[in-house]
Tab-separated table of C-alpha atoms in Angstrom:
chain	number	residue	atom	x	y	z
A	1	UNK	CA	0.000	0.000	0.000
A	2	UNK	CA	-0.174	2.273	-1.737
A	3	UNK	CA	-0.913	1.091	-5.152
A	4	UNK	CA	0.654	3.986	-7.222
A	5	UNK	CA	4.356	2.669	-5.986
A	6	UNK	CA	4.032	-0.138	-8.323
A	7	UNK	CA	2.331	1.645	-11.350
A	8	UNK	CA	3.693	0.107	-14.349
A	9	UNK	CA	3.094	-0.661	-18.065
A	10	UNK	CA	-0.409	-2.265	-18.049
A	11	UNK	CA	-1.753	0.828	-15.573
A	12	UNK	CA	-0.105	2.861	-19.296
A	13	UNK	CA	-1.829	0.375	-21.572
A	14	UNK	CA	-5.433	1.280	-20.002
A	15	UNK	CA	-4.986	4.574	-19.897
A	16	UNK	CA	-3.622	5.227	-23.404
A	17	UNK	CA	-6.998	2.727	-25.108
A	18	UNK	CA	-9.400	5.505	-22.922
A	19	UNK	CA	-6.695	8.559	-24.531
A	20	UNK	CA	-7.070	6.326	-28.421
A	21	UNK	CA	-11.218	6.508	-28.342
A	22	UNK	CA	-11.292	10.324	-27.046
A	23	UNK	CA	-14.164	9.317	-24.812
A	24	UNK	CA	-13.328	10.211	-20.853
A	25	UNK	CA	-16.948	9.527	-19.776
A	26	UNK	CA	-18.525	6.349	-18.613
A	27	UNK	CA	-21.758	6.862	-20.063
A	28	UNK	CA	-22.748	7.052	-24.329
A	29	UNK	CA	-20.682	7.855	-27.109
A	30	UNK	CA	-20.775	4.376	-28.090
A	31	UNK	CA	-19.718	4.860	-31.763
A	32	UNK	CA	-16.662	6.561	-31.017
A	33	UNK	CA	-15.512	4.321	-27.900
A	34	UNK	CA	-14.147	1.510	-29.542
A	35	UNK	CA	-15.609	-1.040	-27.139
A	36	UNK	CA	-13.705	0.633	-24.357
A	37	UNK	CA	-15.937	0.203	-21.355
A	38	UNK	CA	-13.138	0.804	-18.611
A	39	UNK	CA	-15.883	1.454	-15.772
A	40	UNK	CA	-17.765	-1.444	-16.676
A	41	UNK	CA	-15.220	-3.769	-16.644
A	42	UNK	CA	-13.553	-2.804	-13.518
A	43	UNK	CA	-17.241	-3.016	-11.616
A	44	UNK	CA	-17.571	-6.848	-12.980
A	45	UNK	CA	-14.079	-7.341	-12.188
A	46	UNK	CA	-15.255	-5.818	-8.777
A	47	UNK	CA	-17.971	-8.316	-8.787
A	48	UNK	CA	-16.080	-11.176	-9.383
A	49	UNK	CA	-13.019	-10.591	-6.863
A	50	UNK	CA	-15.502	-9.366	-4.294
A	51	UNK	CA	-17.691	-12.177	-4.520
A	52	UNK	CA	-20.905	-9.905	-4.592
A	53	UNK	CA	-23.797	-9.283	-7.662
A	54	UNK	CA	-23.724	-5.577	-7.934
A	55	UNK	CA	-20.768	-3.190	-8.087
A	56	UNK	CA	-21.382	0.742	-8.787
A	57	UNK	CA	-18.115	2.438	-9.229
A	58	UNK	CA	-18.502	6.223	-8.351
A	59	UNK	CA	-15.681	9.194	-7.796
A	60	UNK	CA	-14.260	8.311	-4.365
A	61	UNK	CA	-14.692	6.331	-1.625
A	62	UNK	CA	-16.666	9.629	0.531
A	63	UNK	CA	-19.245	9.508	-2.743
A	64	UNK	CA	-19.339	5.675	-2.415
A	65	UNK	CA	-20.629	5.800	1.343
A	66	UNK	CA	-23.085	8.615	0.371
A	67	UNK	CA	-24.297	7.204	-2.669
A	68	UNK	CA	-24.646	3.593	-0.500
A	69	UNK	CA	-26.583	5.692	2.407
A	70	UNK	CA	-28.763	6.794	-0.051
A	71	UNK	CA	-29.301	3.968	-2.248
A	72	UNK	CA	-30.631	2.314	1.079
A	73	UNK	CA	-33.401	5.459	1.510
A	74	UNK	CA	-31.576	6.963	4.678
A	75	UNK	CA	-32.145	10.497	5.302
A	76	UNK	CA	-32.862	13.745	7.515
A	77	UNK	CA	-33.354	12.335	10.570
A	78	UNK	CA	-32.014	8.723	10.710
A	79	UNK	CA	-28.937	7.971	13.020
A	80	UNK	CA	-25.712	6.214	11.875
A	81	UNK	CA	-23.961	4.650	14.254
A	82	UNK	CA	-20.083	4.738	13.279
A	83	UNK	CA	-16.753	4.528	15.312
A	84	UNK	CA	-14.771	7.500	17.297
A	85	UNK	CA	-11.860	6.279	14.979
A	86	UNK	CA	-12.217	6.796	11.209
A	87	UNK	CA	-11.510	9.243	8.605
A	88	UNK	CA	-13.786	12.710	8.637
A	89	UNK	CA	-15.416	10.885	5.237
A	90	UNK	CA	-17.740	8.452	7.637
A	91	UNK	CA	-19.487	11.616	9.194
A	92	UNK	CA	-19.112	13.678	5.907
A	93	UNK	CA	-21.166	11.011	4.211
A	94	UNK	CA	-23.941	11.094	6.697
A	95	UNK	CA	-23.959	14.511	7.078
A	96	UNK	CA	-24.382	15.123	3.433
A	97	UNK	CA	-28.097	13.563	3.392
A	98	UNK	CA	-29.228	14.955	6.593
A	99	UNK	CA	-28.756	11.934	8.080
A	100	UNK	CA	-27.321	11.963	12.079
A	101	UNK	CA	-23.750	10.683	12.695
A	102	UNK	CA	-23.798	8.550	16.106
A	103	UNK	CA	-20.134	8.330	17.140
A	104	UNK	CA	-19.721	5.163	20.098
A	105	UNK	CA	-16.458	3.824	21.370
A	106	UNK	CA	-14.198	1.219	19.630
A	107	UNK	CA	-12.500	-1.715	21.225
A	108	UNK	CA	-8.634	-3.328	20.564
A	109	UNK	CA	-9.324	-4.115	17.276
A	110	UNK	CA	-9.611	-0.172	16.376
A	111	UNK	CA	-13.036	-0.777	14.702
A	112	UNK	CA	-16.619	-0.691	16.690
A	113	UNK	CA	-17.041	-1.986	19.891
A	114	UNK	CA	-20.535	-4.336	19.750
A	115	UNK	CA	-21.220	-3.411	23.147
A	116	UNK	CA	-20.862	0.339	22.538
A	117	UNK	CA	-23.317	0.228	19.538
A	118	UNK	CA	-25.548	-2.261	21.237
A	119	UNK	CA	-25.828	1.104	24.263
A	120	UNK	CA	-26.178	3.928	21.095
A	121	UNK	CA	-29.389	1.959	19.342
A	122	UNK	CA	-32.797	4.481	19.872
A	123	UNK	CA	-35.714	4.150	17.798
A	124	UNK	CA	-34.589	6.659	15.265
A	125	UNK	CA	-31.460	4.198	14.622
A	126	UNK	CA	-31.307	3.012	10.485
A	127	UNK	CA	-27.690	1.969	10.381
A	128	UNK	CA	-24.759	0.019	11.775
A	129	UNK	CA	-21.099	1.543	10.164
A	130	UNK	CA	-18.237	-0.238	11.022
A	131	UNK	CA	-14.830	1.091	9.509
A	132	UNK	CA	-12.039	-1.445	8.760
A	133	UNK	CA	-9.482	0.723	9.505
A	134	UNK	CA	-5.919	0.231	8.583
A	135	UNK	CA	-6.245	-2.950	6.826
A	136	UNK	CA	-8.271	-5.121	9.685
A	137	UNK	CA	-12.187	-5.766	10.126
A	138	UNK	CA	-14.646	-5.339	12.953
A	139	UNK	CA	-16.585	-8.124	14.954
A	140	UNK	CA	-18.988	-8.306	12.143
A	141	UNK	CA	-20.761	-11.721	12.931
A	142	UNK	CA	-21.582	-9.981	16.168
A	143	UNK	CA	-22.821	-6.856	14.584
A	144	UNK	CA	-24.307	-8.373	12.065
A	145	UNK	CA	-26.259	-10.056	14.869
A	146	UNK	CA	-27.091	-6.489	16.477
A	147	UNK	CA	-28.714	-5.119	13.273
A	148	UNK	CA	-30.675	-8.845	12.737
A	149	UNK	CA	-32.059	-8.068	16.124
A	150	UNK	CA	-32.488	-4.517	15.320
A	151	UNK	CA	-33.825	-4.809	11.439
A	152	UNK	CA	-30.769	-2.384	11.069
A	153	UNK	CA	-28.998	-2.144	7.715
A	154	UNK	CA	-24.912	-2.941	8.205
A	155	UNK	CA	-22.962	-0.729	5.896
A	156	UNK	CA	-19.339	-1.703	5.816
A	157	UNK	CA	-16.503	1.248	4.984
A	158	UNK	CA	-13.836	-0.931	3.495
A	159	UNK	CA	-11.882	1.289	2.119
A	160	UNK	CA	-8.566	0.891	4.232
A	161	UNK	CA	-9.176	-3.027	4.157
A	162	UNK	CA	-9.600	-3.637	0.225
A	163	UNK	CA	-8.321	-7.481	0.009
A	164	UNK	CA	-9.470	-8.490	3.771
A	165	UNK	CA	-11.875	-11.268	4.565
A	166	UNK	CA	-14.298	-12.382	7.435
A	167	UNK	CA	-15.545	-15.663	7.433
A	168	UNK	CA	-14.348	-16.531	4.236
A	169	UNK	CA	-16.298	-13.182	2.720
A	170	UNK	CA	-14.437	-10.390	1.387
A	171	UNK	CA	-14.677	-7.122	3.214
A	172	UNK	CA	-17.132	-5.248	1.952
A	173	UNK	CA	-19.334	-8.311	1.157
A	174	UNK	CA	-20.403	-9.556	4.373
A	175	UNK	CA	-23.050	-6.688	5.330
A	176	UNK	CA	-25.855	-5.368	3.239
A	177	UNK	CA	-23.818	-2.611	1.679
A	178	UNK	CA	-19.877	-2.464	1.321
A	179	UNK	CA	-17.848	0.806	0.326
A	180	UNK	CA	-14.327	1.076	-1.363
A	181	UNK	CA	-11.742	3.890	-1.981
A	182	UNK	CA	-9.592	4.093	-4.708
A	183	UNK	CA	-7.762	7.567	-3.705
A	184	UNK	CA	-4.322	7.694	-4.344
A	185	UNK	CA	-2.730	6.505	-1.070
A	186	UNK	CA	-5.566	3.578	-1.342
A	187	UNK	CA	-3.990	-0.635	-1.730
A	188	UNK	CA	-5.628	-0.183	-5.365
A	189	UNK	CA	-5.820	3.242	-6.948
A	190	UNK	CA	-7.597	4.911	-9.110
A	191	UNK	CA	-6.425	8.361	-8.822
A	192	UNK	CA	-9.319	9.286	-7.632
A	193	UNK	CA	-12.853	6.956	-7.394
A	194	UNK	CA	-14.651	4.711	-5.095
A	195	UNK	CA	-17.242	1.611	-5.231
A	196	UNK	CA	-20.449	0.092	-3.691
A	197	UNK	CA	-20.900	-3.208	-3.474
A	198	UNK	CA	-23.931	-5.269	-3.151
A	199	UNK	CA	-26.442	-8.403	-3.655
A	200	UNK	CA	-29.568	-6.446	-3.187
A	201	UNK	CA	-31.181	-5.462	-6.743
A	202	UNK	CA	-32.812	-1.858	-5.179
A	203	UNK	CA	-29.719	-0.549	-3.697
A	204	UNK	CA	-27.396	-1.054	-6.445
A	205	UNK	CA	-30.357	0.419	-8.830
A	206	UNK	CA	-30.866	2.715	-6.803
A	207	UNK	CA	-26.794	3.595	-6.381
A	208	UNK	CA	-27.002	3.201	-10.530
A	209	UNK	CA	-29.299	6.208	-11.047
A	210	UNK	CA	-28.778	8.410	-7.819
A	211	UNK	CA	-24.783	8.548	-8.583
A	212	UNK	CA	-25.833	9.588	-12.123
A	213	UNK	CA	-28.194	12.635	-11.836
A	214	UNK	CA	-31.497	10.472	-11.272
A	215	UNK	CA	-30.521	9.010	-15.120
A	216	UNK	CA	-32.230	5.536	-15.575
A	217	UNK	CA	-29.899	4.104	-17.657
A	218	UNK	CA	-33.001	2.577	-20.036
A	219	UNK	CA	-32.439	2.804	-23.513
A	220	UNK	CA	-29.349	3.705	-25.589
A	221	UNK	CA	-29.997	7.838	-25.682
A	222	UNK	CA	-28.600	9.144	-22.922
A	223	UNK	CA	-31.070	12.661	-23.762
A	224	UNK	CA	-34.449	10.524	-23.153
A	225	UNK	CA	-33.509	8.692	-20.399
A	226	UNK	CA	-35.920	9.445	-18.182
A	227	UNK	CA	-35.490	10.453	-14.181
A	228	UNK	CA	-37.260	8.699	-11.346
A	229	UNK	CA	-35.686	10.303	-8.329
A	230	UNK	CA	-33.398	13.193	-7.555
A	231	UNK	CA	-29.813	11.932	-8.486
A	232	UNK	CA	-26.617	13.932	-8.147
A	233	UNK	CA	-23.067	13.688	-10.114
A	234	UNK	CA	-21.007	11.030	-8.193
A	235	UNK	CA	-19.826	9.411	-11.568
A	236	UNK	CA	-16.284	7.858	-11.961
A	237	UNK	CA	-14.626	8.964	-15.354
A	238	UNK	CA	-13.662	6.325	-17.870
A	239	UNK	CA	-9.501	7.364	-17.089
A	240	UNK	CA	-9.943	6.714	-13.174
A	241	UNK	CA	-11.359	3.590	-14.092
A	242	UNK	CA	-8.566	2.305	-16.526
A	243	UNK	CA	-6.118	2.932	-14.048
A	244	UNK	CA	-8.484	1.126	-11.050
A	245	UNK	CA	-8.921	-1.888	-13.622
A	246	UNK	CA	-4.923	-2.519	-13.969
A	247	UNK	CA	-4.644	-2.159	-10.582
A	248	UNK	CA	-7.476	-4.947	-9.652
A	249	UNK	CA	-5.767	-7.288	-11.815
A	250	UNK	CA	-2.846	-6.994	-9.213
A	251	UNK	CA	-4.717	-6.745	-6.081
A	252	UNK	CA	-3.637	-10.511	-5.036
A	253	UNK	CA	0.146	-9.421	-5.736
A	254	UNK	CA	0.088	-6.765	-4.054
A	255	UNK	CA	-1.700	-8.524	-0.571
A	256	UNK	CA	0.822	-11.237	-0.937
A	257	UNK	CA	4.005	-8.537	-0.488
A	258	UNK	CA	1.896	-6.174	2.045
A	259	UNK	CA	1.812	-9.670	4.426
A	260	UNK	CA	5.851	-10.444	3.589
A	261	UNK	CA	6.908	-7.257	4.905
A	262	UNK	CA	4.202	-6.779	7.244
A	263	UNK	CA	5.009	-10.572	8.674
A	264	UNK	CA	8.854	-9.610	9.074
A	265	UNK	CA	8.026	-6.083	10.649
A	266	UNK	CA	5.530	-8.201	13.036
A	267	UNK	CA	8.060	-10.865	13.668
A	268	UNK	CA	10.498	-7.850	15.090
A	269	UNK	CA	8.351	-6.527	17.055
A	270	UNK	CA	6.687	-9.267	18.854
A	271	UNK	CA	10.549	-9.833	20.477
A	272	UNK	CA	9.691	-7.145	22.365
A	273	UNK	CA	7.474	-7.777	25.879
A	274	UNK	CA	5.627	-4.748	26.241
A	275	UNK	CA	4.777	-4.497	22.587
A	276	UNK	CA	1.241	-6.071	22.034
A	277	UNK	CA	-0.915	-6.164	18.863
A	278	UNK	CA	-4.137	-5.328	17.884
A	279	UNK	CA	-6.801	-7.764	17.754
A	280	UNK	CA	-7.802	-9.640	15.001
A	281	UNK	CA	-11.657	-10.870	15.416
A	282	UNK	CA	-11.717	-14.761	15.029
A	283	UNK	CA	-12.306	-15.604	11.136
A	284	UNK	CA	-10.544	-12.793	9.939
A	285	UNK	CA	-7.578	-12.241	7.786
A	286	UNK	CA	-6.218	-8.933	7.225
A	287	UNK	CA	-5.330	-6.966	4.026
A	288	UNK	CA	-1.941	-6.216	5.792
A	289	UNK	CA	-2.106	-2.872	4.739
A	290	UNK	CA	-0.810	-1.276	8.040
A	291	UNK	CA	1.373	-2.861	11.217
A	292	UNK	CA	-0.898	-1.729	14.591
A	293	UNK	CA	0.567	-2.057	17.956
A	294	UNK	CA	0.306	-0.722	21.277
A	295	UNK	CA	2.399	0.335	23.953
A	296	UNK	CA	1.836	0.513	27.323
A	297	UNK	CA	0.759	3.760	27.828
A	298	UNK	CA	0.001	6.655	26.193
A	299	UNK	CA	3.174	8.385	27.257
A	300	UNK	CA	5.481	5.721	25.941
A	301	UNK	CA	3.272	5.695	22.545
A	302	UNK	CA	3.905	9.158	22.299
A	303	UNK	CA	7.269	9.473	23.111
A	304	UNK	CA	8.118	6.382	20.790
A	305	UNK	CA	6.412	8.032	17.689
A	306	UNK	CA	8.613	10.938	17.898
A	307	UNK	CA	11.746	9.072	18.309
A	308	UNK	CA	10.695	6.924	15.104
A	309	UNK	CA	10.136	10.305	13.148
A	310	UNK	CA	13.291	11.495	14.280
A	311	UNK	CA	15.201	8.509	13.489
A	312	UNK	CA	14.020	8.703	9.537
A	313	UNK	CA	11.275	5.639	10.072
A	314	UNK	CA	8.805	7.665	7.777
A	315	UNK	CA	5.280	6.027	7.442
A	316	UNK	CA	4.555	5.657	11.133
A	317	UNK	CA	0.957	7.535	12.666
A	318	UNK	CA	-0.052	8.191	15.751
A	319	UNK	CA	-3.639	8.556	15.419
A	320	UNK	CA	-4.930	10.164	18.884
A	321	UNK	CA	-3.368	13.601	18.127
A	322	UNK	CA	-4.747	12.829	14.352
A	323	UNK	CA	-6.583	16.220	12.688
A	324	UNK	CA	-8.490	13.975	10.084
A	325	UNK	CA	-8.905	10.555	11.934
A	326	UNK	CA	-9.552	10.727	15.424
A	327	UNK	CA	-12.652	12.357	17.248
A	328	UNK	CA	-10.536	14.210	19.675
A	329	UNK	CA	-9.736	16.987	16.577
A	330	UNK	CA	-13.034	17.159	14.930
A	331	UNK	CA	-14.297	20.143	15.674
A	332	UNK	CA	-15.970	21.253	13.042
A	333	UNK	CA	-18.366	18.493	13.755
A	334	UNK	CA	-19.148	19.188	17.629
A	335	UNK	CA	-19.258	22.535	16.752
A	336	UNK	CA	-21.456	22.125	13.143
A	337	UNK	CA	-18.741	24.433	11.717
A	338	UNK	CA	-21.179	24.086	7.551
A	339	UNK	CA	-20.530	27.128	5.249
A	340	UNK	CA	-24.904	26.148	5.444
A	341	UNK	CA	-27.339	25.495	7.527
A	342	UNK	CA	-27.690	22.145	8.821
A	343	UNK	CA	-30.662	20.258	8.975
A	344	UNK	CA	-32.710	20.937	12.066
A	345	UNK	CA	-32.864	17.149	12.488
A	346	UNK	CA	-28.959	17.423	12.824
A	347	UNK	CA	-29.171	20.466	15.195
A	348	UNK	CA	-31.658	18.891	17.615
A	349	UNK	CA	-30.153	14.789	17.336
A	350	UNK	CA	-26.505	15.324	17.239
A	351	UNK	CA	-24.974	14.812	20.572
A	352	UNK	CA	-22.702	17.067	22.196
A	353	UNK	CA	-19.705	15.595	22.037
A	354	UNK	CA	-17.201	17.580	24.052
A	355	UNK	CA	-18.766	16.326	26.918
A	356	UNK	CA	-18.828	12.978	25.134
A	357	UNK	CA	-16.560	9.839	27.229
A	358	UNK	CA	-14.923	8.160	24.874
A	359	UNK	CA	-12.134	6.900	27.178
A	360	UNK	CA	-12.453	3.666	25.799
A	361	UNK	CA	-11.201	4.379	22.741
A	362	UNK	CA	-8.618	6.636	24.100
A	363	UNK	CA	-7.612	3.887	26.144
A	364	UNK	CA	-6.529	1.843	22.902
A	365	UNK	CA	-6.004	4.407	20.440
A	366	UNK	CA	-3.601	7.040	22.773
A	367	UNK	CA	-1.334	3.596	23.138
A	368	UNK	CA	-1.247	2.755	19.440
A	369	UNK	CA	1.160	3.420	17.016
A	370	UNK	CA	0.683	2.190	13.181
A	371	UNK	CA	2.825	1.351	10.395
A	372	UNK	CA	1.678	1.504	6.617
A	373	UNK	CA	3.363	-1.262	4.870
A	374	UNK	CA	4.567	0.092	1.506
A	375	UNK	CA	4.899	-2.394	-1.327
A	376	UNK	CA	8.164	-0.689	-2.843
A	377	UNK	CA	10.579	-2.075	0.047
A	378	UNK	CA	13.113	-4.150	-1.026
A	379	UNK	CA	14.008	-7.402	1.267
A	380	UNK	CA	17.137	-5.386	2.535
A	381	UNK	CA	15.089	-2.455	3.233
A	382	UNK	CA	11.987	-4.445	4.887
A	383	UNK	CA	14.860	-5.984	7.074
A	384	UNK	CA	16.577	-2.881	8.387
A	385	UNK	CA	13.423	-1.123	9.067
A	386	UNK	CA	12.155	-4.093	11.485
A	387	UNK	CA	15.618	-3.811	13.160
A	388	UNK	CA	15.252	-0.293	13.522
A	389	UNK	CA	11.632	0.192	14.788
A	390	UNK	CA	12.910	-2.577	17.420
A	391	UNK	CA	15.886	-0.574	18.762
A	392	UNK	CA	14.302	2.335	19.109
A	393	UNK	CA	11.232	0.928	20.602
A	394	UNK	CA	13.265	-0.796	23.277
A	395	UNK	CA	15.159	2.734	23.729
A	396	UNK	CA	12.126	4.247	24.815
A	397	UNK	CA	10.115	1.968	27.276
């Protein structure tokens, strides 16, 4: 991870078919394309590796978990329950339909505690969001369980933990909705785009029209399509997609060398005592896109994750002091900092959370300190890095 480090001649060969027809756009022109579908055959290559009916490619992985919110019929009023740890997309997403963002506590495997969303459930409740972040899953058999219980819809963001599994499913493909990003620091890029998956015929027609102005896609005239519901412009372009469909094509390479050098940076560490891991729920496998461990205390993780920096061992986040990841630094959500007005759904519903006690998740995420694995390393480099991060570890407990 990332994807773009490996860019190569077949990501060129896409690109330069798209460049041949002069078409950039997914939809019409068919008589001067060529036969170049790019978006279509990335979203049934999509289908196919993610072991799901329906894929909807769209422009990025924020428009994917919109577009999926939508496609479900959430709106101005329903809650979302998603995790205290995530990227400032998971709220973005919910905000942008009027729909309430219910932030609850994750556990020590980074993602959504079941117990905290089990508390957060009221009768204005829709859906369950669990985040895979940095490359590992949630407990989704149990909240797949909650939302059964519930009749709650489970949304999973996947778009750290492209290539993960649960069960035997790939992330994404276990709950009623999955969402990818293909952004540029993304396991599989695009450049810029993002995807929905599904096996429910509504939401992916519904993600089909809504991401393309309300168009329903009947006919071969683009100009009498007709329009059954408000849409908006989420659409990928027809270059994004070439690049995403070389990329896909690799996606099993480039798991196999995230879990060599993430195995040998593991291996290091787990020399060390006080070093622990986070927790993988049982049936899952990773994407290996990131290393997490924690330290003892926050101090140490702290202190640690400066001396790394300092010591040239690039790559390596401390997520608790995070702007864009971490609920401690959003602000401009517990203070509704919107160049509009809000909804007054989202005014009256949305907690107040900097009186909010989320020292659960501080508890695991002030200790933790993660590691993207990079698929450029060489053996030699992957080697002196784990040797590294080890010494200087030890230096600091």
């Amino acid at each position: 991870m990332p994807g773009f480090e490996l860019f190569g001649d077949n990501e060129k060969k896409h690109v330069e078919e798209v460049l041949d027809t002069g078409v950039l756009m997914r939809y019409g022109f068919d008589g001067m394309r060529n036969n170049q579908w790019k978006a279509l055959a990335l979203e049934k290559a999509l289908c196919s590796r993610m072991q799901v009916k329906h894929a909807q490619l769209v422009s990025s992985g924020t428009a994917a978990l919109t577009v999926a919110l939508a496609s479900a019929g959430v709106g101005a009023g329903d809650e979302v329950i998603m995790p205290t740890f995530t990227f400032v997309a998971s709220f973005e997403s919910i905000l942008a339909i009027g729909a309430v963002p219910i932030l609850v506590d994750v556990d020590d495997t980074l993602t959504l505690a079941p117990t905290a969303v089990e508390k957060a459930i009221t009768e204005k409740t829709k859906v369950v969001m669990p985040v895979h972040m940095c490359g590992s899953m949630a407990n989704l058999s149990a909240l797949k369980a909650i939302c059964n219980n519930h009749n709650l819809l489970l949304l999973e963001d996947a778009c750290q933990a492209i290539g993960g599994s649960y069960e035997g499913k790939p992330l994404g493909s276990y709950g009623d909705l999955g969402c990818f990003s293909f952004d540029y620091v993304k396991t599989i890029t695009c450049g810029e785009g993002g995807a929905v998956i599904t096996n429910n015929e509504t939401y992916y027609s519904n993600a089909d029209h809504y991401s393309d102005h309300g168009h329903d896609h009947v006919g071969s005239d683009r100009g009498a399509e007709t329009h059954p519901f408000l849409g908006y412009n989420y659409r990928i372009s027809e270059l994004h997609a070439a690049v995403g469909l070389a990329q896909i094509e690799r996606l099993d390479d480039f798991l196999g060398i995230q879990q060599k050098n993430y195995t040998i940076l593991r291996n290091a560490l787990a020399t060390i005592p006080e070093v622990t891991f986070r927790r993988v729920p049982e049936g899952g496998v990773e994407s290996y896109a990131f290393l997490n461990f924690f330290m003892p205390d926050e101090t140490t993780a702290k202190k640690t994750h400066t001396a790394l920096g300092k010591a040239g061992v690039d790559a390596c986040f401390y997520w608790f002091d995070n702007n864009w990841h971490y609920y401690r630094k959003w602000e401009h959500l517990t203070q509704l900092k919107s160049l509009g007005n809000l909804s007054q759904e989202v005014r009256n519903q949305l907690q107040d959370y900097t009186k909010a006690d989320f020292s659960a998740s501080d508890h695991w995420v002030g200790r933790n300190i993660s590691c993207l694995i990079k698929l450029s390393w060489s053996t030699e480099e992957i080697h002196e890095r784990a040797a590294k991060m080890a010494e200087i570890i030890r230096e600091n407990l």
